[in-house]
Tab-separated table of C-alpha atoms in Angstrom:
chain	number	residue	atom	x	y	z
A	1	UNK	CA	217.032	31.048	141.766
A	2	UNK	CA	213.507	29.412	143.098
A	3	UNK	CA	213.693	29.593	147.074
A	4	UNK	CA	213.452	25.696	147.769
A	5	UNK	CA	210.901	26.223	150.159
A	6	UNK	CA	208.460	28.164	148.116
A	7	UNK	CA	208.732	25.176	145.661
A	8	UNK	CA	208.219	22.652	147.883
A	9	UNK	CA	205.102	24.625	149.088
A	10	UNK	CA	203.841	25.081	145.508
A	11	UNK	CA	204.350	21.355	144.692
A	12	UNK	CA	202.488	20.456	147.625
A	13	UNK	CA	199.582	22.079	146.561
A	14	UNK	CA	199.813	20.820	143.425
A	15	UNK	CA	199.857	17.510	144.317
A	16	UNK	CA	196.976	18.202	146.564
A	17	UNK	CA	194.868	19.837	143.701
A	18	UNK	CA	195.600	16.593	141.062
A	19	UNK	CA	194.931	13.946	143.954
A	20	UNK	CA	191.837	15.687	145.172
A	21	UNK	CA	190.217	16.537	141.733
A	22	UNK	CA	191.877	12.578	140.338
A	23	UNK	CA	190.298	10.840	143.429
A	24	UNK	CA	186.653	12.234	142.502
A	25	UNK	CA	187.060	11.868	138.581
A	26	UNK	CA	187.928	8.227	139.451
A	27	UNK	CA	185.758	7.561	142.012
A	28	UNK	CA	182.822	8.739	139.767
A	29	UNK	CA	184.280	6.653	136.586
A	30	UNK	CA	184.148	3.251	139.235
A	31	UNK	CA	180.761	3.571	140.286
A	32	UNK	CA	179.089	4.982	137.465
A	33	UNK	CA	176.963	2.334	135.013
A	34	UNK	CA	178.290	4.194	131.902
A	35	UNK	CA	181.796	3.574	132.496
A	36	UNK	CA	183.038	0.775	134.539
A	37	UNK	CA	180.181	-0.416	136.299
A	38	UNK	CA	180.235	-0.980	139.970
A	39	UNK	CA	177.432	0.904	141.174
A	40	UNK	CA	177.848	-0.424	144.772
A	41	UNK	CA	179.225	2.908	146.409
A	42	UNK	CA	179.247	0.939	150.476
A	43	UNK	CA	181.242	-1.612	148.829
A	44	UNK	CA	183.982	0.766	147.069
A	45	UNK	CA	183.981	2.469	150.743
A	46	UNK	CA	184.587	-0.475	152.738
A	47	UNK	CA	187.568	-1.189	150.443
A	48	UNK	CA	188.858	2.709	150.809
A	49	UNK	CA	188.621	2.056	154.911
A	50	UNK	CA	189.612	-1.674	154.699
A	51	UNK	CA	193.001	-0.261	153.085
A	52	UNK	CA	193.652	2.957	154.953
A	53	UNK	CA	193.203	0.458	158.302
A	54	UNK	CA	195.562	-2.295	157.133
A	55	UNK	CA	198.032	0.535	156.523
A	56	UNK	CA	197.593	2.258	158.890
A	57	UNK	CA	198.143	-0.424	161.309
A	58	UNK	CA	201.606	-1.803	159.503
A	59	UNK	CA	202.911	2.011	160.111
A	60	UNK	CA	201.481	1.961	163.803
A	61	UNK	CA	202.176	-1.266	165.266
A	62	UNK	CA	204.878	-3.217	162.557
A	63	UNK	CA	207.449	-0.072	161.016
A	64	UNK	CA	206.407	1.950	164.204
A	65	UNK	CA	206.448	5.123	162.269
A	66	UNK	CA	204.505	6.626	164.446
A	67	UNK	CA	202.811	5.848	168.373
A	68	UNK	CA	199.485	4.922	169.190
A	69	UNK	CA	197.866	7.407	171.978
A	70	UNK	CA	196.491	6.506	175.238
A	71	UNK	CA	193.053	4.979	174.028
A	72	UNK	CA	190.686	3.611	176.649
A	73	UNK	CA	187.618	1.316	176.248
A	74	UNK	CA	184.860	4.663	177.884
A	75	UNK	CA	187.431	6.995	175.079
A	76	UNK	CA	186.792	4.702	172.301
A	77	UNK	CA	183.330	3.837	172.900
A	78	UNK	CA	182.259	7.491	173.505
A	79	UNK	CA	184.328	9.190	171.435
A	80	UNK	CA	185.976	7.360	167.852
A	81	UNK	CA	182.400	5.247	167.989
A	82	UNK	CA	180.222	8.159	167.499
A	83	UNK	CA	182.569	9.741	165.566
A	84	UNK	CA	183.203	6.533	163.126
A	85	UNK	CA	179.330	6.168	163.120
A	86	UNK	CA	178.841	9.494	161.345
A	87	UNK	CA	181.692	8.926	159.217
A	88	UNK	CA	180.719	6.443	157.925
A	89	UNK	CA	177.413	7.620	157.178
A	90	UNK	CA	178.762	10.704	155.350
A	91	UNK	CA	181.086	8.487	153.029
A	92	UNK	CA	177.873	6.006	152.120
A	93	UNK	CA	176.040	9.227	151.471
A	94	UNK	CA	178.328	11.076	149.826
A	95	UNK	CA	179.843	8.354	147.304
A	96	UNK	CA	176.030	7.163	147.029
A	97	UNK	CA	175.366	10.570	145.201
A	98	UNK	CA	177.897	9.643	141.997
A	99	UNK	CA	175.189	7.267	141.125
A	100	UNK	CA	172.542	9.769	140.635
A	101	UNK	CA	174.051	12.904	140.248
A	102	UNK	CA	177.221	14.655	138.175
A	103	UNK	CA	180.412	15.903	139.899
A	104	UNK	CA	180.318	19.474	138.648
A	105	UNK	CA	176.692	19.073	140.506
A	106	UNK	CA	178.023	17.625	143.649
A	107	UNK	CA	180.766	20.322	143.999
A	108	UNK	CA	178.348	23.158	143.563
A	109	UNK	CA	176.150	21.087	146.456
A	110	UNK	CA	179.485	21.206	148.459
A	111	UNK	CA	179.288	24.846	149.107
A	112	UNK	CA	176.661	24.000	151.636
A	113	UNK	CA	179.055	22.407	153.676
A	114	UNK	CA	179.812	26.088	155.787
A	115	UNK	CA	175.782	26.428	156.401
A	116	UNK	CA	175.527	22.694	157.690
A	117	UNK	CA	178.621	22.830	159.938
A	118	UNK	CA	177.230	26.556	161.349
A	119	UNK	CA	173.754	24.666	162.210
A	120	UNK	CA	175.215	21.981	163.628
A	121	UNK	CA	178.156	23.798	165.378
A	122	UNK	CA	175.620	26.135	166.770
A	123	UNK	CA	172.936	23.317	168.161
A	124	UNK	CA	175.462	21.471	170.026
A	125	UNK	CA	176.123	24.711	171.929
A	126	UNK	CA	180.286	25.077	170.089
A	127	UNK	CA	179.445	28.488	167.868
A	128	UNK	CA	176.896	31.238	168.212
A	129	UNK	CA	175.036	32.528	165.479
A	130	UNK	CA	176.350	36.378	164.595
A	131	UNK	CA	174.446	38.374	161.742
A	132	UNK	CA	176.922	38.819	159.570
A	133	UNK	CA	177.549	34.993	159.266
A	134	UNK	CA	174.299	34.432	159.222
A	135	UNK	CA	173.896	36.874	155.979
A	136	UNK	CA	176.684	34.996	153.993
A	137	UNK	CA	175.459	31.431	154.964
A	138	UNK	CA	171.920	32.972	153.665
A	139	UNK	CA	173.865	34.048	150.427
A	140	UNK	CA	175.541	30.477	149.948
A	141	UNK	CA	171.846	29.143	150.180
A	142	UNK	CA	170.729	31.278	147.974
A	143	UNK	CA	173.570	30.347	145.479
A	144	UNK	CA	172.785	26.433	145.806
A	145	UNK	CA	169.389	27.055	145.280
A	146	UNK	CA	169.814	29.064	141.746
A	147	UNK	CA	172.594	26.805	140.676
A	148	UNK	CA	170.151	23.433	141.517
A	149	UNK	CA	167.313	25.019	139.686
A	150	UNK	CA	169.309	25.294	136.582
A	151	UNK	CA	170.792	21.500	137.119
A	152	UNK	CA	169.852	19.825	133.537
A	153	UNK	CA	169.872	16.476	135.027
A	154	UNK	CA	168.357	17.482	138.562
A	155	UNK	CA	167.807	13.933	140.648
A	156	UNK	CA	166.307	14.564	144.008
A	157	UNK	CA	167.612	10.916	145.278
A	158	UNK	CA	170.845	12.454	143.927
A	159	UNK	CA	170.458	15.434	145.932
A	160	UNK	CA	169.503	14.329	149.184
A	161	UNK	CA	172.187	11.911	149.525
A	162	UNK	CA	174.603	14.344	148.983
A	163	UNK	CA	173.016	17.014	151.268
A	164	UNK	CA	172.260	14.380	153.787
A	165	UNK	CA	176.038	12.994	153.512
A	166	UNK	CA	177.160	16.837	154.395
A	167	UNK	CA	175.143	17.260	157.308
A	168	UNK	CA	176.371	13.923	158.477
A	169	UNK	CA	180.020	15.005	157.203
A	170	UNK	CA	179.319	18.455	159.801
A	171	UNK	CA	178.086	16.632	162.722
A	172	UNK	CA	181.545	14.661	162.478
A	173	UNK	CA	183.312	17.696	162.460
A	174	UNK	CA	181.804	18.879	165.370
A	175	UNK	CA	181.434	16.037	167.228
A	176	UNK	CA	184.928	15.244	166.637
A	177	UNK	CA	186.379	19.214	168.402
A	178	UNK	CA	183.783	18.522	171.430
A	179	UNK	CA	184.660	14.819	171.904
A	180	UNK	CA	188.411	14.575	171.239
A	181	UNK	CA	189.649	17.881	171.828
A	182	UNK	CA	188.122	17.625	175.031
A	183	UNK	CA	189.647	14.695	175.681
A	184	UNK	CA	193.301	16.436	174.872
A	185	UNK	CA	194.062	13.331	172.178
A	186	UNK	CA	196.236	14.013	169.654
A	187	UNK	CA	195.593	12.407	166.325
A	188	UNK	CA	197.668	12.687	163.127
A	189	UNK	CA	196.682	11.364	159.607
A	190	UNK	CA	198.265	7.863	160.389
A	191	UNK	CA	196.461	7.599	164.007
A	192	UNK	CA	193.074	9.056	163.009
A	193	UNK	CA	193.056	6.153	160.545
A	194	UNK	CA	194.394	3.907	162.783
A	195	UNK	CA	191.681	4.210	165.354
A	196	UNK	CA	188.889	5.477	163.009
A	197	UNK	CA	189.110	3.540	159.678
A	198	UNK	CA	187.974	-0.091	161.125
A	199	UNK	CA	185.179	1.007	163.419
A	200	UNK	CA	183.887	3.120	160.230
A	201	UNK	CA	184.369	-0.572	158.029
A	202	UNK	CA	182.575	-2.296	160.756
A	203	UNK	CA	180.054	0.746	160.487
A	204	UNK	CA	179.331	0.551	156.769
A	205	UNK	CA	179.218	-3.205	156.998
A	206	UNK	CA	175.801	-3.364	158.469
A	207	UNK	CA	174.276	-1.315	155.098
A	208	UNK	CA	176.302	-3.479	152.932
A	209	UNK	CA	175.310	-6.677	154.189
A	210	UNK	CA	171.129	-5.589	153.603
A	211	UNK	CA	171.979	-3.127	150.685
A	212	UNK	CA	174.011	-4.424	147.965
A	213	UNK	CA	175.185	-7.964	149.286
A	214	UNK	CA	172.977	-9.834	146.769
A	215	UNK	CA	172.935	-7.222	144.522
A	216	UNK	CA	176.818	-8.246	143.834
A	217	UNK	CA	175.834	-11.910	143.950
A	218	UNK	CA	173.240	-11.621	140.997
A	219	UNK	CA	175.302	-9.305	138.940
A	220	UNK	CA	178.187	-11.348	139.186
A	221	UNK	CA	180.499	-8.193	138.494
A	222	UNK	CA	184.215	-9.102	138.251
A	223	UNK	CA	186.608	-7.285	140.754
A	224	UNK	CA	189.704	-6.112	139.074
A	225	UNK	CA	192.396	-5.966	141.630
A	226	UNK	CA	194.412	-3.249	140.013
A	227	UNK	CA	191.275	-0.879	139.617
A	228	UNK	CA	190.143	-1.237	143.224
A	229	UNK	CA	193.850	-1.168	144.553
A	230	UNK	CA	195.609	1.917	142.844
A	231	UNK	CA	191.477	3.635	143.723
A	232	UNK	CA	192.337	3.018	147.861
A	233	UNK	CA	196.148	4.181	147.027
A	234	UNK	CA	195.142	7.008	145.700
A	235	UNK	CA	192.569	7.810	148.234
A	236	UNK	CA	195.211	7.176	151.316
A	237	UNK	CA	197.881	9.380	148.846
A	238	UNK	CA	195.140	12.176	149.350
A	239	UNK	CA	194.832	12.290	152.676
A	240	UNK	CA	198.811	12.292	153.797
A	241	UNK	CA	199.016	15.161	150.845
A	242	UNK	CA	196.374	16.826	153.015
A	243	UNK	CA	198.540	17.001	156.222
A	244	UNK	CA	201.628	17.931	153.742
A	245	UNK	CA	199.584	21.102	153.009
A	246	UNK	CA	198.339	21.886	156.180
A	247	UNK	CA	202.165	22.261	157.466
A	248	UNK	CA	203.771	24.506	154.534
A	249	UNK	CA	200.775	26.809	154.026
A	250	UNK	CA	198.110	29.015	156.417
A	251	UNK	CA	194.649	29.751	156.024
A	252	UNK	CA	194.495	31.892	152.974
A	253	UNK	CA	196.544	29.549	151.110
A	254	UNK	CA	194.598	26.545	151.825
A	255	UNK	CA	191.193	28.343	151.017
A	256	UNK	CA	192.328	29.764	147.590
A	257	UNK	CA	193.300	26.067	146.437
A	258	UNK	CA	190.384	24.686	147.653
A	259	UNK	CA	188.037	27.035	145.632
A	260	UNK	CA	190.703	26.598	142.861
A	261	UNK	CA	190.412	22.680	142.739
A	262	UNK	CA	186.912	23.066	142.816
A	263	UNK	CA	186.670	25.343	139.964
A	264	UNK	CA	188.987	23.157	138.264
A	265	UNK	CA	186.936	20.078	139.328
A	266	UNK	CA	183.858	21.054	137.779
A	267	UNK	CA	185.672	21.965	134.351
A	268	UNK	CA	187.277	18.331	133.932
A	269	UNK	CA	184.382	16.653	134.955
A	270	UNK	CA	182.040	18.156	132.419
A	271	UNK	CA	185.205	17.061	129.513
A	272	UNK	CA	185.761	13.731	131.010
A	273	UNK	CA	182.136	13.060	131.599
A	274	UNK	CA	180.059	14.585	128.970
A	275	UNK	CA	176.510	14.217	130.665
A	276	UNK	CA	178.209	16.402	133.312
A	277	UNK	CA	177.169	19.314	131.172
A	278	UNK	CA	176.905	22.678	133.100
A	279	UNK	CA	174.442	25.627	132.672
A	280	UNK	CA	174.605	29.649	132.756
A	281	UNK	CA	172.194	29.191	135.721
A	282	UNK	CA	174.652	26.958	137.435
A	283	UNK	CA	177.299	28.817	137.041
A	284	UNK	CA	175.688	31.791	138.548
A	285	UNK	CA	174.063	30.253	141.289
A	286	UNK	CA	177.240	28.672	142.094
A	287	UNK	CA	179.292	32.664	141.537
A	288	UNK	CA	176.693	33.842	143.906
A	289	UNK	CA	177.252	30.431	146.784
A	290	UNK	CA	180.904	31.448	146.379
A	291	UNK	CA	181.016	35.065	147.307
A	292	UNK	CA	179.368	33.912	150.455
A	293	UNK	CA	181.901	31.223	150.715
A	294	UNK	CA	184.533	33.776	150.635
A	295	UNK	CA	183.074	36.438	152.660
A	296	UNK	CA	182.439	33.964	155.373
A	297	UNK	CA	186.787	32.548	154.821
A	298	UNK	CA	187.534	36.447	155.190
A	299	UNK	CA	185.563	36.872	158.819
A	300	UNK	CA	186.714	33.458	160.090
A	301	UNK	CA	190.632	34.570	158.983
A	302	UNK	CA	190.054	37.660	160.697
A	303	UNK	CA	188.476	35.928	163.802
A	304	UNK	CA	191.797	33.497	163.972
A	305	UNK	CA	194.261	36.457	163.833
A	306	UNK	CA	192.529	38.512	166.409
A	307	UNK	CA	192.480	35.322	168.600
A	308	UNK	CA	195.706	35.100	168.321
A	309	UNK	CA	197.636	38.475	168.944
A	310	UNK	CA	194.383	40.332	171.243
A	311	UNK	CA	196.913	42.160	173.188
A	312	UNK	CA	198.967	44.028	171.024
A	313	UNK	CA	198.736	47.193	168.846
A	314	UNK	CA	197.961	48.604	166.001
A	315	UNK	CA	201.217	48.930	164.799
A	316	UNK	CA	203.039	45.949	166.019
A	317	UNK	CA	199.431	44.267	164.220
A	318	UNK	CA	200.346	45.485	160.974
A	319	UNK	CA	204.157	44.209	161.422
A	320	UNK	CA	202.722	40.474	162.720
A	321	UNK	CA	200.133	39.582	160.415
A	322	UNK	CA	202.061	39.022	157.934
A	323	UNK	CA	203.380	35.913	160.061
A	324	UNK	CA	200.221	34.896	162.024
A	325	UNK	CA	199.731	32.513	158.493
A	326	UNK	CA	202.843	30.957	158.571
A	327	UNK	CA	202.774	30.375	162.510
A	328	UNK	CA	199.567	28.884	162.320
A	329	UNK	CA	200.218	26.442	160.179
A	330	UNK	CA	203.747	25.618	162.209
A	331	UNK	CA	201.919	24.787	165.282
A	332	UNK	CA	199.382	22.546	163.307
A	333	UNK	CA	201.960	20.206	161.995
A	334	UNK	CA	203.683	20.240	165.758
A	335	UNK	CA	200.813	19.574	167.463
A	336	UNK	CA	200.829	15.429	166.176
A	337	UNK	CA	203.981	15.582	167.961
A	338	UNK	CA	203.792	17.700	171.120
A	339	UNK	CA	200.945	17.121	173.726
A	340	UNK	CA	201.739	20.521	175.672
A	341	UNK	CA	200.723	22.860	172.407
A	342	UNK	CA	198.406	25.254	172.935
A	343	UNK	CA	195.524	24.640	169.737
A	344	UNK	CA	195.646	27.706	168.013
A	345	UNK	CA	192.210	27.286	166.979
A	346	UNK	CA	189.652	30.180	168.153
A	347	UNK	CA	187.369	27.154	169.937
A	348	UNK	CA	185.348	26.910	167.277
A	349	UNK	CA	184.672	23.796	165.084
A	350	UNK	CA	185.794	23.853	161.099
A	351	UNK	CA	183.318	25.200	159.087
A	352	UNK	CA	184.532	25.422	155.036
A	353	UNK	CA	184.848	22.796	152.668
A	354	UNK	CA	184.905	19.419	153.010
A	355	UNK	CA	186.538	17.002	150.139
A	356	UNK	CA	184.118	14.325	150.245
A	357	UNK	CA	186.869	12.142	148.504
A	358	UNK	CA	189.565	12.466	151.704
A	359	UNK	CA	189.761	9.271	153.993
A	360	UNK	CA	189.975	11.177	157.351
A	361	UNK	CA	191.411	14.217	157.760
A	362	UNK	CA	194.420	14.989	160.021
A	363	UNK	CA	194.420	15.564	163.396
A	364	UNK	CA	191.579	15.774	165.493
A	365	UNK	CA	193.302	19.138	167.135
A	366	UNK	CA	193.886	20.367	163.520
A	367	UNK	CA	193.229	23.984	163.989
A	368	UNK	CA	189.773	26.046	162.917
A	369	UNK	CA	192.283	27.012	159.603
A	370	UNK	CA	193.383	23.706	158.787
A	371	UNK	CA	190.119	21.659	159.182
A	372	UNK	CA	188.054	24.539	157.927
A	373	UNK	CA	189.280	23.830	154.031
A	374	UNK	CA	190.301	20.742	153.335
A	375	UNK	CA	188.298	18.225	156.069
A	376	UNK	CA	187.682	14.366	155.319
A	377	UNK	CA	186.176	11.593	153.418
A	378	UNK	CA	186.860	9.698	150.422
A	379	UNK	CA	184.164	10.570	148.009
């Protein structure tokens, strides 16, 4: 007999896996000129946001599925603004990248995310630098270097749109612990898009207007309704699967499907897509980016159990650990509900993976395991 929770944790992760890996393939096979044609990556994001706010808002204010929190005009302008701002810029970036550039490319490009979040966690004064992260962020670098020099199809425009969409992606991240944690808000999926998701359309509709406005008025593309709709569903599907996760599973969990859907990833794109094609040289350089990767998981784990049970001993350590992953995760998916929680985080801002095709990611208290694996946009 399958235990029914085990199941329902399995499934979960599943479902995360296909809608993470599905939302990329098809995100890739909208905007790229050899397959359906709408090379106007701002436009496809506006529609993503555009969605996730108009639903958002029906659960908020119509059903009333969930409340909004205590949002001032000095919160909102100096906190979801910025926040928005960047964003946005990371989802123009990011999705700007499919144009130039192959998915199995962009997910080996991902693995940077830990080294951008590290920089910027540590300039605005959230992290310190220690040695022995700064040897596996080294090794990641390394690894990204070695798999871009044997890229078959290497695009620099490609390249520094992604990169530069990171970055922006990792000043979110951090802006978002030392603005709205600080601030004690408490945002779940449904709020973070509530508050978030039109300030980010109003964002990207600036670029839009001077970017690709006329660019859709010569081309005179049609806009099939079905394509564009069941695109933004599946996005928004993502990102509630995301905060399904985050409350069955810890921080091991979560990392070994993320590096598993990646893995995955890059072998369907390169069948799907057939110019995606993949070298020894990536392959290593992208072996080498993930050791790092999981070195770096292993010392942050470590970090969050230590924070969590300092004061007792050895052996009532060895009898506890076993649960810290579990509890973890239990006080992530109360803390949407419960403004007294203590965040279990260690203080320190996420720092893995990001899925550049997630709308928003949870809560903006999500803890340093949650956030670190499985962070926002829709890519």
């Amino acid at each position: 007999m399958i235990n029914k929770s085990l199941f329902l944790t399995y499934l979960y992760l599943l479902i995360y896996i296909l809608l993470s890996s599905g939302v990329i393939l098809y995100n890739k096979w909208v905007l790229s000129p050899k397959y359906f044609n709408f090379p106007f990556p701002i436009t496809l994001t506006m529609i993503h946001m555009g969605f996730s706010g108009a639903v958002s808002f029906l659960l908020v204010r119509v059903f009333k599925v969930v409340a909004p929190v205590k949002m001032t005009i000095e919160i909102y302008a100096t906190c979801v603004v910025p926040i928005s701002a960047f964003f946005a810029s990371s989802l123009w970036f990011g999705n700007t990248a499919y144009l130039h550039i192959s998915v199995a490319f962009i997910q080996m490009l991902k693995a940077l995310m830990p080294v951008a979040t590290l920089i910027m966690a540590v300039l605005c004064g959230t992290d310190k630098l220690r040695w022995d992260v700064f040897l596996n962020m080294l090794l990641v670098s390394v690894g990204v270097v070695i798999s871009s020099y044997g890229e078959i199809h290497f695009n620099v425009v490609g390249t520094l749109y992604q990169v530069t969409g990171i970055f922006a992606e990792a000043l979110r991240l951090v802006l978002t612990q030392v603005l709205l944690q600080k601030k004690g808000l408490n945002l779940n999926p449904i709020t973070s898009l509530y508050y978030i998701a039109p300030c980010s359309f109003a964002f990207l509709f600036v670029p839009w207007y001077f970017l690709e406005k006329t660019g859709m008025e010569v081309s005179q593309i049609q806009f099939n309704f079905w394509i564009f709709f069941s695109n933004a569903v599946c996005a928004l599907a993502l990102n509630f699967s995301i905060f399904l996760v985050i409350g069955r599973t810890g921080a091991v969990t979560i990392r070994v499907a993320g590096v598993l859907k990646d893995w995955i990833l890059i072998a369907l794109s390169t069948v799907i897509f057939p110019e995606s094609a993949i070298t020894g040289l990536n392959i290593i350089g992208y072996a080498i980016a993930l050791c790092g990767v999981v070195m770096y998981n292993y010392i942050k784990v470590k970090d969050v159990k230590a924070s969590q049970i300092p004061a007792d001993s050895i052996p009532e350590r060895m009898t506890k650990d076993w649960r810290v992953e579990k509890k973890s995760s239990n006080n992530i998916y109360a803390a949407a509900d419960n403004n007294n929680d203590e965040d279990i985080s260690s203080g320190k801002v996420s720092d893995m993976n990001v899925d550049e095709e997630v709308p928003l990611m949870a809560s903006s208290r999500l803890s340093h395991i949650g956030r670190s694996q499985l962070s926002s946009r829709d890519a």
